[in-house]
PDB file of C-alpha atoms in Angstrom:
ATOM      1  CA  MET A   2       1.827 -18.809   1.594  1.00  0.00           C
ATOM      2  CA  ARG A   3       3.770 -18.244   4.797  1.00  0.00           C
ATOM      3  CA  LEU A   4       6.195 -15.317   5.011  1.00  0.00           C
ATOM      4  CA  ALA A   5       8.793 -14.112   7.502  1.00  0.00           C
ATOM      5  CA  LEU A   6       9.013 -10.360   7.238  1.00  0.00           C
ATOM      6  CA  GLY A   7       9.908  -7.230   9.071  1.00  0.00           C
ATOM      7  CA  CYS A   8      11.730  -3.956   9.157  1.00  0.00           C
ATOM      8  CA  GLU A   9      14.284  -2.074  11.200  1.00  0.00           C
ATOM      9  CA  VAL A  10      14.445   1.729  11.319  1.00  0.00           C
ATOM     10  CA  SER A  11      16.867   3.932  13.212  1.00  0.00           C
ATOM     11  CA  TYR A  12      17.151   7.632  13.964  1.00  0.00           C
ATOM     12  CA  ASP A  13      19.265  10.243  15.690  1.00  0.00           C
ATOM     13  CA  VAL A  14      16.881  12.159  17.952  1.00  0.00           C
ATOM     14  CA  LEU A  15      18.232  15.688  18.420  1.00  0.00           C
ATOM     15  CA  ASP A  16      15.670  16.838  20.972  1.00  0.00           C
ATOM     16  CA  THR A  17      12.725  15.146  22.645  1.00  0.00           C
ATOM     17  CA  ALA A  18      10.402  14.081  19.824  1.00  0.00           C
ATOM     18  CA  THR A  19       7.258  12.048  19.203  1.00  0.00           C
ATOM     19  CA  LEU A  20       7.280   9.441  16.433  1.00  0.00           C
ATOM     20  CA  ILE A  21       4.246   7.550  15.159  1.00  0.00           C
ATOM     21  CA  PHE A  22       5.007   4.312  13.310  1.00  0.00           C
ATOM     22  CA  ASN A  23       2.725   2.291  11.050  1.00  0.00           C
ATOM     23  CA  ILE A  24       4.878  -0.769  10.310  1.00  0.00           C
ATOM     24  CA  GLU A  25       2.954  -3.694  11.841  1.00  0.00           C
ATOM     25  CA  ALA A  26       1.056  -6.051   9.542  1.00  0.00           C
ATOM     26  CA  MET A  27      -2.714  -5.656   9.527  1.00  0.00           C
ATOM     27  CA  ARG A  28      -4.755  -8.328  11.245  1.00  0.00           C
ATOM     28  CA  GLY A  29      -7.754  -9.952   9.622  1.00  0.00           C
ATOM     29  CA  GLY A  30      -8.991 -10.433   6.123  1.00  0.00           C
ATOM     30  CA  ARG A  31      -7.118 -13.165   4.339  1.00  0.00           C
ATOM     31  CA  GLN A  32      -3.826 -12.562   6.139  1.00  0.00           C
ATOM     32  CA  GLN A  33      -3.176 -14.031   9.567  1.00  0.00           C
ATOM     33  CA  VAL A  34      -0.465 -12.809  11.925  1.00  0.00           C
ATOM     34  CA  LEU A  35       0.916 -16.036  13.382  1.00  0.00           C
ATOM     35  CA  ASN A  36       3.487 -14.371  15.628  1.00  0.00           C
ATOM     36  CA  GLU A  37       5.260 -11.052  15.820  1.00  0.00           C
ATOM     37  CA  GLN A  38       7.765  -9.129  17.909  1.00  0.00           C
ATOM     38  CA  LEU A  39       8.426  -5.433  18.335  1.00  0.00           C
ATOM     39  CA  VAL A  40      11.662  -4.254  19.956  1.00  0.00           C
ATOM     40  CA  VAL A  41      12.397  -0.615  20.746  1.00  0.00           C
ATOM     41  CA  ASN A  42      15.883   0.501  21.780  1.00  0.00           C
ATOM     42  CA  PRO A  43      16.059   2.268  24.181  1.00  0.00           C
ATOM     43  CA  ASN A  44      13.167   0.599  25.972  1.00  0.00           C
ATOM     44  CA  LEU A  45      10.515   3.334  25.864  1.00  0.00           C
ATOM     45  CA  VAL A  46       6.900   3.329  26.966  1.00  0.00           C
ATOM     46  CA  ALA A  47       4.916   2.572  23.808  1.00  0.00           C
ATOM     47  CA  ASP A  48       1.344   3.591  23.033  1.00  0.00           C
ATOM     48  CA  GLU A  49      -0.136   1.029  20.587  1.00  0.00           C
ATOM     49  CA  LYS A  50      -3.544   1.509  18.972  1.00  0.00           C
ATOM     50  CA  THR A  51      -5.513  -0.019  16.092  1.00  0.00           C
ATOM     51  CA  ALA A  52      -7.766   2.340  14.138  1.00  0.00           C
ATOM     52  CA  PRO A  53     -11.232   0.720  14.111  1.00  0.00           C
ATOM     53  CA  GLU A  54     -12.273   2.182  10.764  1.00  0.00           C
ATOM     54  CA  SER A  55      -9.206   0.972   8.841  1.00  0.00           C
ATOM     55  CA  GLY A  56      -7.430  -1.704  10.881  1.00  0.00           C
ATOM     56  CA  ASN A  57      -4.183   0.294  10.644  1.00  0.00           C
ATOM     57  CA  ARG A  58      -1.949  -0.322  13.650  1.00  0.00           C
ATOM     58  CA  TYR A  59      -0.053   2.590  15.175  1.00  0.00           C
ATOM     59  CA  LEU A  60       2.888   2.723  17.562  1.00  0.00           C
ATOM     60  CA  ARG A  61       3.512   6.082  19.257  1.00  0.00           C
ATOM     61  CA  LEU A  62       6.809   6.782  21.012  1.00  0.00           C
ATOM     62  CA  THR A  63       8.174   9.833  22.774  1.00  0.00           C
ATOM     63  CA  ALA A  64      11.947   9.599  22.514  1.00  0.00           C
ATOM     64  CA  PRO A  65      14.629  11.546  24.396  1.00  0.00           C
ATOM     65  CA  PRO A  66      17.718  12.864  22.589  1.00  0.00           C
ATOM     66  CA  GLY A  67      20.009  10.105  21.356  1.00  0.00           C
ATOM     67  CA  TYR A  68      19.872   6.984  19.228  1.00  0.00           C
ATOM     68  CA  LEU A  69      16.503   5.285  18.519  1.00  0.00           C
ATOM     69  CA  ASN A  70      16.041   1.892  16.882  1.00  0.00           C
ATOM     70  CA  VAL A  71      12.736   0.120  16.181  1.00  0.00           C
ATOM     71  CA  ARG A  72      12.663  -3.466  14.889  1.00  0.00           C
ATOM     72  CA  TYR A  73       9.515  -5.362  13.883  1.00  0.00           C
ATOM     73  CA  THR A  74       9.431  -9.032  12.854  1.00  0.00           C
ATOM     74  CA  ALA A  75       6.448 -11.229  12.039  1.00  0.00           C
ATOM     75  CA  GLU A  76       5.364 -14.522  10.551  1.00  0.00           C
ATOM     76  CA  ILE A  77       2.335 -14.162   8.296  1.00  0.00           C
ATOM     77  CA  GLU A  78       0.024 -16.705   6.669  1.00  0.00           C
ATOM     78  CA  LEU A  79      -1.518 -15.464   3.406  1.00  0.00           C
ATOM     79  CA  ASP A  80      -4.579 -17.048   1.798  1.00  0.00           C
ATOM     80  CA  PRO A  81      -5.386 -14.708  -1.121  1.00  0.00           C
ATOM     81  CA  LEU A  82      -8.696 -15.169  -2.875  1.00  0.00           C
ATOM     82  CA  HIS A  83      -8.553 -15.627  -6.658  1.00  0.00           C
ATOM     83  CA  ASN A  84     -11.619 -14.823  -8.723  1.00  0.00           C
ATOM     84  CA  ALA A  85     -12.197 -14.884 -12.475  1.00  0.00           C
ATOM     85  CA  PRO A  86     -11.892 -11.290 -13.768  1.00  0.00           C
ATOM     86  CA  ALA A  87     -14.594 -11.722 -16.431  1.00  0.00           C
ATOM     87  CA  PHE A  88     -17.277 -12.027 -13.758  1.00  0.00           C
ATOM     88  CA  ILE A  89     -16.258  -8.985 -11.672  1.00  0.00           C
ATOM     89  CA  ALA A  90     -18.298  -5.880 -12.440  1.00  0.00           C
ATOM     90  CA  GLU A  91     -18.063  -2.284 -11.376  1.00  0.00           C
ATOM     91  CA  VAL A  92     -20.674  -1.201  -8.848  1.00  0.00           C
ATOM     92  CA  PRO A  93     -22.920   1.800  -9.628  1.00  0.00           C
ATOM     93  CA  VAL A  94     -22.376   4.652  -7.189  1.00  0.00           C
ATOM     94  CA  ALA A  95     -26.051   4.431  -6.244  1.00  0.00           C
ATOM     95  CA  THR A  96     -25.539   0.953  -4.747  1.00  0.00           C
ATOM     96  CA  LEU A  97     -21.980   1.167  -3.385  1.00  0.00           C
ATOM     97  CA  PRO A  98     -21.567   0.340   0.321  1.00  0.00           C
ATOM     98  CA  ILE A  99     -21.508   3.548   2.345  1.00  0.00           C
ATOM     99  CA  ASP A 100     -18.021   2.864   3.716  1.00  0.00           C
ATOM    100  CA  THR A 101     -16.541   2.902   0.182  1.00  0.00           C
ATOM    101  CA  LEU A 102     -17.846   6.372  -0.705  1.00  0.00           C
ATOM    102  CA  PRO A 103     -14.929   8.376   0.790  1.00  0.00           C
ATOM    103  CA  TYR A 104     -12.653   6.580  -1.674  1.00  0.00           C
ATOM    104  CA  LEU A 105     -14.445   8.229  -4.601  1.00  0.00           C
ATOM    105  CA  ASN A 106     -13.289  11.693  -3.570  1.00  0.00           C
ATOM    106  CA  ALA A 107     -10.197  13.598  -4.596  1.00  0.00           C
ATOM    107  CA  SER A 108      -7.516  13.667  -1.891  1.00  0.00           C
ATOM    108  CA  ARG A 109      -4.162  15.318  -1.240  1.00  0.00           C
ATOM    109  CA  TYR A 110      -2.126  13.134  -3.617  1.00  0.00           C
ATOM    110  CA  CYS A 111      -4.960  11.930  -5.834  1.00  0.00           C
ATOM    111  CA  PRO A 112      -6.621  14.966  -7.496  1.00  0.00           C
ATOM    112  CA  SER A 113      -9.092  12.951  -9.533  1.00  0.00           C
ATOM    113  CA  ASP A 114     -10.982  16.102 -10.488  1.00  0.00           C
ATOM    114  CA  GLN A 115      -7.886  17.435 -12.293  1.00  0.00           C
ATOM    115  CA  LEU A 116      -7.393  14.290 -14.379  1.00  0.00           C
ATOM    116  CA  ALA A 117     -11.061  13.398 -14.931  1.00  0.00           C
ATOM    117  CA  ARG A 118     -11.172  14.597 -18.529  1.00  0.00           C
ATOM    118  CA  PHE A 119      -8.163  12.498 -19.533  1.00  0.00           C
ATOM    119  CA  ALA A 120      -9.391   9.455 -17.585  1.00  0.00           C
ATOM    120  CA  ASN A 121     -12.763   9.530 -19.293  1.00  0.00           C
ATOM    121  CA  ARG A 122     -11.250  10.083 -22.744  1.00  0.00           C
ATOM    122  CA  GLN A 123      -8.642   7.324 -22.312  1.00  0.00           C
ATOM    123  CA  PHE A 124     -10.627   4.723 -20.371  1.00  0.00           C
ATOM    124  CA  GLY A 125     -14.267   5.788 -20.603  1.00  0.00           C
ATOM    125  CA  ASN A 126     -15.048   3.632 -23.628  1.00  0.00           C
ATOM    126  CA  ILE A 127     -13.597   0.462 -22.099  1.00  0.00           C
ATOM    127  CA  ALA A 128     -16.223  -1.970 -20.819  1.00  0.00           C
ATOM    128  CA  PRO A 129     -16.750  -1.351 -17.084  1.00  0.00           C
ATOM    129  CA  GLY A 130     -15.393  -4.023 -14.765  1.00  0.00           C
ATOM    130  CA  PHE A 131     -12.179  -5.575 -13.549  1.00  0.00           C
ATOM    131  CA  GLY A 132     -10.688  -5.390 -17.041  1.00  0.00           C
ATOM    132  CA  ARG A 133     -10.955  -1.607 -17.120  1.00  0.00           C
ATOM    133  CA  VAL A 134      -8.826  -1.289 -13.981  1.00  0.00           C
ATOM    134  CA  VAL A 135      -6.313  -3.692 -15.550  1.00  0.00           C
ATOM    135  CA  GLU A 136      -6.173  -1.392 -18.590  1.00  0.00           C
ATOM    136  CA  ILE A 137      -5.505   1.560 -16.279  1.00  0.00           C
ATOM    137  CA  CYS A 138      -2.585  -0.366 -14.779  1.00  0.00           C
ATOM    138  CA  ASN A 139      -1.363  -1.336 -18.253  1.00  0.00           C
ATOM    139  CA  TRP A 140      -1.361   2.299 -19.329  1.00  0.00           C
ATOM    140  CA  ILE A 141       0.557   3.418 -16.224  1.00  0.00           C
ATOM    141  CA  ASN A 142       3.084   0.609 -16.575  1.00  0.00           C
ATOM    142  CA  GLY A 143       3.653   1.435 -20.231  1.00  0.00           C
ATOM    143  CA  GLU A 144       3.621   5.236 -20.059  1.00  0.00           C
ATOM    144  CA  VAL A 145       5.312   6.022 -16.721  1.00  0.00           C
ATOM    145  CA  ASP A 146       8.980   5.239 -16.085  1.00  0.00           C
ATOM    146  CA  TYR A 147       9.903   3.699 -12.733  1.00  0.00           C
ATOM    147  CA  GLN A 148      12.733   6.000 -11.742  1.00  0.00           C
ATOM    148  CA  PHE A 149      14.123   6.925  -8.331  1.00  0.00           C
ATOM    149  CA  GLY A 150      14.631  10.600  -7.569  1.00  0.00           C
ATOM    150  CA  THR A 151      11.927  11.867  -9.904  1.00  0.00           C
ATOM    151  CA  SER A 152       9.372  12.564  -7.177  1.00  0.00           C
ATOM    152  CA  ASP A 153       9.241  13.648  -3.552  1.00  0.00           C
ATOM    153  CA  SER A 154       6.793  13.936  -0.658  1.00  0.00           C
ATOM    154  CA  ALA A 155       4.942  16.763  -2.437  1.00  0.00           C
ATOM    155  CA  THR A 156       4.399  14.966  -5.762  1.00  0.00           C
ATOM    156  CA  THR A 157       0.757  14.329  -6.631  1.00  0.00           C
ATOM    157  CA  ALA A 158      -0.723  12.089  -9.299  1.00  0.00           C
ATOM    158  CA  ALA A 159      -1.076  15.176 -11.490  1.00  0.00           C
ATOM    159  CA  GLY A 160       2.681  15.739 -11.197  1.00  0.00           C
ATOM    160  CA  THR A 161       3.413  12.118 -12.063  1.00  0.00           C
ATOM    161  CA  PHE A 162       1.072  12.348 -15.045  1.00  0.00           C
ATOM    162  CA  SER A 163       3.024  15.387 -16.242  1.00  0.00           C
ATOM    163  CA  THR A 164       6.560  14.056 -15.731  1.00  0.00           C
ATOM    164  CA  ARG A 165       5.697  10.448 -16.670  1.00  0.00           C
ATOM    165  CA  ALA A 166       8.135   9.151 -14.041  1.00  0.00           C
ATOM    166  CA  GLY A 167       7.969   8.091 -10.406  1.00  0.00           C
ATOM    167  CA  VAL A 168       8.192   5.249  -7.904  1.00  0.00           C
ATOM    168  CA  CYS A 169       5.634   2.802  -6.501  1.00  0.00           C
ATOM    169  CA  ARG A 170       3.675   5.351  -4.486  1.00  0.00           C
ATOM    170  CA  ASP A 171       3.355   7.555  -7.587  1.00  0.00           C
ATOM    171  CA  PHE A 172       2.155   4.610  -9.690  1.00  0.00           C
ATOM    172  CA  ALA A 173      -0.418   3.770  -7.026  1.00  0.00           C
ATOM    173  CA  HIS A 174      -1.589   7.385  -6.726  1.00  0.00           C
ATOM    174  CA  LEU A 175      -2.102   7.617 -10.476  1.00  0.00           C
ATOM    175  CA  GLY A 176      -4.084   4.362 -10.546  1.00  0.00           C
ATOM    176  CA  ILE A 177      -6.270   5.549  -7.668  1.00  0.00           C
ATOM    177  CA  THR A 178      -6.836   8.906  -9.357  1.00  0.00           C
ATOM    178  CA  PHE A 179      -7.965   7.402 -12.663  1.00  0.00           C
ATOM    179  CA  CYS A 180     -10.279   4.939 -10.895  1.00  0.00           C
ATOM    180  CA  ARG A 181     -11.951   7.630  -8.821  1.00  0.00           C
ATOM    181  CA  ALA A 182     -12.394   9.816 -11.900  1.00  0.00           C
ATOM    182  CA  LEU A 183     -14.379   6.917 -13.421  1.00  0.00           C
ATOM    183  CA  GLY A 184     -16.543   6.380 -10.334  1.00  0.00           C
ATOM    184  CA  ILE A 185     -14.584   3.374  -9.006  1.00  0.00           C
ATOM    185  CA  PRO A 186     -13.678   3.547  -5.279  1.00  0.00           C
ATOM    186  CA  ALA A 187      -9.925   3.134  -4.889  1.00  0.00           C
ATOM    187  CA  ARG A 188      -7.593   3.315  -1.897  1.00  0.00           C
ATOM    188  CA  PHE A 189      -3.858   3.317  -1.190  1.00  0.00           C
ATOM    189  CA  VAL A 190      -2.224   0.242   0.358  1.00  0.00           C
ATOM    190  CA  SER A 191       1.223   0.098   1.964  1.00  0.00           C
ATOM    191  CA  CYS A 192       2.668  -3.388   2.236  1.00  0.00           C
ATOM    192  CA  TYR A 193       5.542  -5.784   2.607  1.00  0.00           C
ATOM    193  CA  ALA A 194       6.120  -7.404  -0.789  1.00  0.00           C
ATOM    194  CA  TRP A 195       7.764 -10.779  -1.278  1.00  0.00           C
ATOM    195  CA  GLN A 196      10.409 -10.839  -4.035  1.00  0.00           C
ATOM    196  CA  LEU A 197      10.396  -7.060  -4.464  1.00  0.00           C
ATOM    197  CA  GLU A 198      13.866  -5.917  -5.517  1.00  0.00           C
ATOM    198  CA  PRO A 199      15.317  -3.901  -3.958  1.00  0.00           C
ATOM    199  CA  GLN A 200      13.387  -4.624  -0.772  1.00  0.00           C
ATOM    200  CA  ASP A 201      11.505  -1.659   0.669  1.00  0.00           C
ATOM    201  CA  PHE A 202       8.047  -0.729   1.841  1.00  0.00           C
ATOM    202  CA  HIS A 203       5.877  -1.135  -1.252  1.00  0.00           C
ATOM    203  CA  ALA A 204       2.792   0.777  -2.422  1.00  0.00           C
ATOM    204  CA  VAL A 205      -0.119  -0.657  -4.396  1.00  0.00           C
ATOM    205  CA  PHE A 206      -3.826   0.112  -4.533  1.00  0.00           C
ATOM    206  CA  GLU A 207      -7.177  -1.580  -4.113  1.00  0.00           C
ATOM    207  CA  ALA A 208     -10.284  -0.954  -6.208  1.00  0.00           C
ATOM    208  CA  TYR A 209     -13.762  -1.867  -5.020  1.00  0.00           C
ATOM    209  CA  LEU A 210     -15.409  -4.135  -7.598  1.00  0.00           C
ATOM    210  CA  GLY A 211     -18.219  -6.661  -7.295  1.00  0.00           C
ATOM    211  CA  ASP A 212     -18.501  -7.183  -3.560  1.00  0.00           C
ATOM    212  CA  ARG A 213     -14.949  -6.631  -2.270  1.00  0.00           C
ATOM    213  CA  TRP A 214     -11.630  -4.835  -2.622  1.00  0.00           C
ATOM    214  CA  TYR A 215      -9.132  -6.176  -5.182  1.00  0.00           C
ATOM    215  CA  LEU A 216      -5.379  -5.545  -5.280  1.00  0.00           C
ATOM    216  CA  PHE A 217      -3.630  -3.879  -8.216  1.00  0.00           C
ATOM    217  CA  ASP A 218       0.045  -3.055  -8.708  1.00  0.00           C
ATOM    218  CA  PRO A 219       0.829  -0.909 -11.761  1.00  0.00           C
ATOM    219  CA  THR A 220       4.584  -1.392 -11.198  1.00  0.00           C
ATOM    220  CA  ARG A 221       4.312  -5.176 -11.799  1.00  0.00           C
ATOM    221  CA  MET A 222       7.378  -5.548  -9.564  1.00  0.00           C
ATOM    222  CA  ALA A 223       6.055  -8.201  -7.176  1.00  0.00           C
ATOM    223  CA  SER A 224       3.489 -10.985  -7.052  1.00  0.00           C
ATOM    224  CA  LEU A 225       0.095  -9.933  -5.722  1.00  0.00           C
ATOM    225  CA  ASP A 226      -0.040 -13.248  -3.848  1.00  0.00           C
ATOM    226  CA  GLY A 227       2.986 -12.221  -1.759  1.00  0.00           C
ATOM    227  CA  MET A 228       1.815  -8.827  -0.535  1.00  0.00           C
ATOM    228  CA  VAL A 229       1.173  -8.316   3.178  1.00  0.00           C
ATOM    229  CA  ARG A 230      -0.972  -5.272   3.896  1.00  0.00           C
ATOM    230  CA  ILE A 231       0.313  -2.812   6.486  1.00  0.00           C
ATOM    231  CA  ALA A 232      -2.117   0.069   6.094  1.00  0.00           C
ATOM    232  CA  ILE A 233      -4.867   1.484   3.902  1.00  0.00           C
ATOM    233  CA  GLY A 234      -5.903   5.066   3.326  1.00  0.00           C
ATOM    234  CA  ARG A 235      -7.034   7.687   0.859  1.00  0.00           C
ATOM    235  CA  ASP A 236      -3.424   8.111  -0.266  1.00  0.00           C
ATOM    236  CA  ALA A 237       0.124   8.018   1.109  1.00  0.00           C
ATOM    237  CA  ALA A 238      -0.655  10.759   3.615  1.00  0.00           C
ATOM    238  CA  ASP A 239      -2.727   8.219   5.577  1.00  0.00           C
ATOM    239  CA  THR A 240      -0.187   5.377   5.474  1.00  0.00           C
ATOM    240  CA  ALA A 241       3.305   6.764   6.155  1.00  0.00           C
ATOM    241  CA  PHE A 242       5.491   4.196   7.943  1.00  0.00           C
ATOM    242  CA  ALA A 243       6.815   6.981  10.195  1.00  0.00           C
ATOM    243  CA  THR A 244       5.392  10.392  11.075  1.00  0.00           C
ATOM    244  CA  ILE A 245       7.776  12.545  13.088  1.00  0.00           C
ATOM    245  CA  PHE A 246       7.082  15.502  15.362  1.00  0.00           C
ATOM    246  CA  GLY A 247      10.349  17.056  16.492  1.00  0.00           C
ATOM    247  CA  ALA A 248      14.007  17.333  15.526  1.00  0.00           C
ATOM    248  CA  VAL A 249      15.011  13.885  14.224  1.00  0.00           C
ATOM    249  CA  ASN A 250      17.520  12.744  11.599  1.00  0.00           C
ATOM    250  CA  PRO A 251      16.789   9.415   9.862  1.00  0.00           C
ATOM    251  CA  ARG A 252      19.662   6.934   9.772  1.00  0.00           C
ATOM    252  CA  ASN A 253      18.751   3.588   8.209  1.00  0.00           C
ATOM    253  CA  VAL A 254      15.717   1.663   6.961  1.00  0.00           C
ATOM    254  CA  TRP A 255      15.827  -2.091   6.318  1.00  0.00           C
ATOM    255  CA  VAL A 256      12.865  -4.110   5.036  1.00  0.00           C
ATOM    256  CA  TRP A 257      12.623  -7.820   4.251  1.00  0.00           C
ATOM    257  CA  ALA A 258      10.045 -10.452   3.265  1.00  0.00           C
ATOM    258  CA  ASN A 259      11.045 -14.097   2.793  1.00  0.00           C
ATOM    259  CA  ALA A 260       8.936 -17.144   1.914  1.00  0.00           C
ATOM    260  CA  LEU A 261       8.920 -19.969   4.464  1.00  0.00           C
ATOM    261  CA  ASP A 262       7.074 -22.439   2.231  1.00  0.00           C
ATOM    262  CA  GLN A 263       9.072 -24.917   0.206  1.00  0.00           C
ATOM    263  CA  ASN A 264       8.741 -24.832  -3.589  1.00  0.00           C
ATOM    264  CA  THR A 265       7.057 -21.440  -3.536  1.00  0.00           C
ATOM    265  CA  SER A 266       7.207 -19.586  -6.821  1.00  0.00           C
ATOM    266  CA  ALA A 267       6.055 -16.125  -7.829  1.00  0.00           C
ATOM    267  CA  GLU A 268       4.281 -15.480 -11.088  1.00  0.00           C
ATOM    268  CA  TRP A 269       2.390 -12.471 -12.295  1.00  0.00           C
ATOM    269  CA  THR A 270      -1.265 -13.434 -12.326  1.00  0.00           C
ATOM    270  CA  THR A 271      -4.129 -12.126 -14.416  1.00  0.00           C
ATOM    271  CA  ASP A 272      -6.570 -13.368 -11.776  1.00  0.00           C
ATOM    272  CA  ALA A 273      -8.417 -10.969  -9.517  1.00  0.00           C
ATOM    273  CA  VAL A 274      -6.672 -11.165  -6.154  1.00  0.00           C
ATOM    274  CA  SER A 275      -8.215 -10.080  -2.871  1.00  0.00           C
ATOM    275  CA  THR A 276      -6.745 -10.238   0.634  1.00  0.00           C
ATOM    276  CA  THR A 277      -9.639  -8.525   2.368  1.00  0.00           C
ATOM    277  CA  GLN A 278     -12.324 -10.170   4.479  1.00  0.00           C
ATOM    278  CA  ASP A 279     -14.908 -12.295   2.636  1.00  0.00           C
TER     279      ASP A 279
END
């Protein structure tokens, strides 16, 4: 699938401030950046870096007082891998790759230690494997209402579990938390999502099963095949699209993702979908 996507964000900078953006599509894995363009108005000196451990791409700007606009556009080729769920097992902690181990630990928004008793009571008797993570997503989708205004930047998975309401980042945090409580490495993924309505930056999660990371979206609001990864991390604290140091007022955020292929259709799939490197 080929997608044209991007975002445009604008701010009123009240005093000289530094802004760090994480809005550019990740390179590698099963998504290829065919072309892209980044325009900053006013034309500021930009410091661009890619984190070697994650592949997250960062843009750092120091902006003077006044109006700031950042626009990113890209054309992406997606080639998601589909595997049969029945053959995808959980990996014992003793044999997990070393680089997955940090994603077993509780983090700022994913206090897996606090919800471990519930996770083991609710999901502990389900046969380990891909299907157990699907059941976690089913539970979240059925028990948590998708509702704007019910959470904020301080809401953790424990808070979402209590209120039973939230948005995509809260759904993802809860899925990650339950997985980690069961010994399944799980990490947060920010992405552009084709056919998401209304369009915005979307949040899903990946669980490490078999020999790779697989995508899961408890909201069921967009096709897994049409998700373009922007960043990965322990939780949303590692993947914010903008981190601001200084006096800045946000103005507008626009996000879009459109299919360029003819006769492309989106369907929810029960397949295991991976966009990471083979």
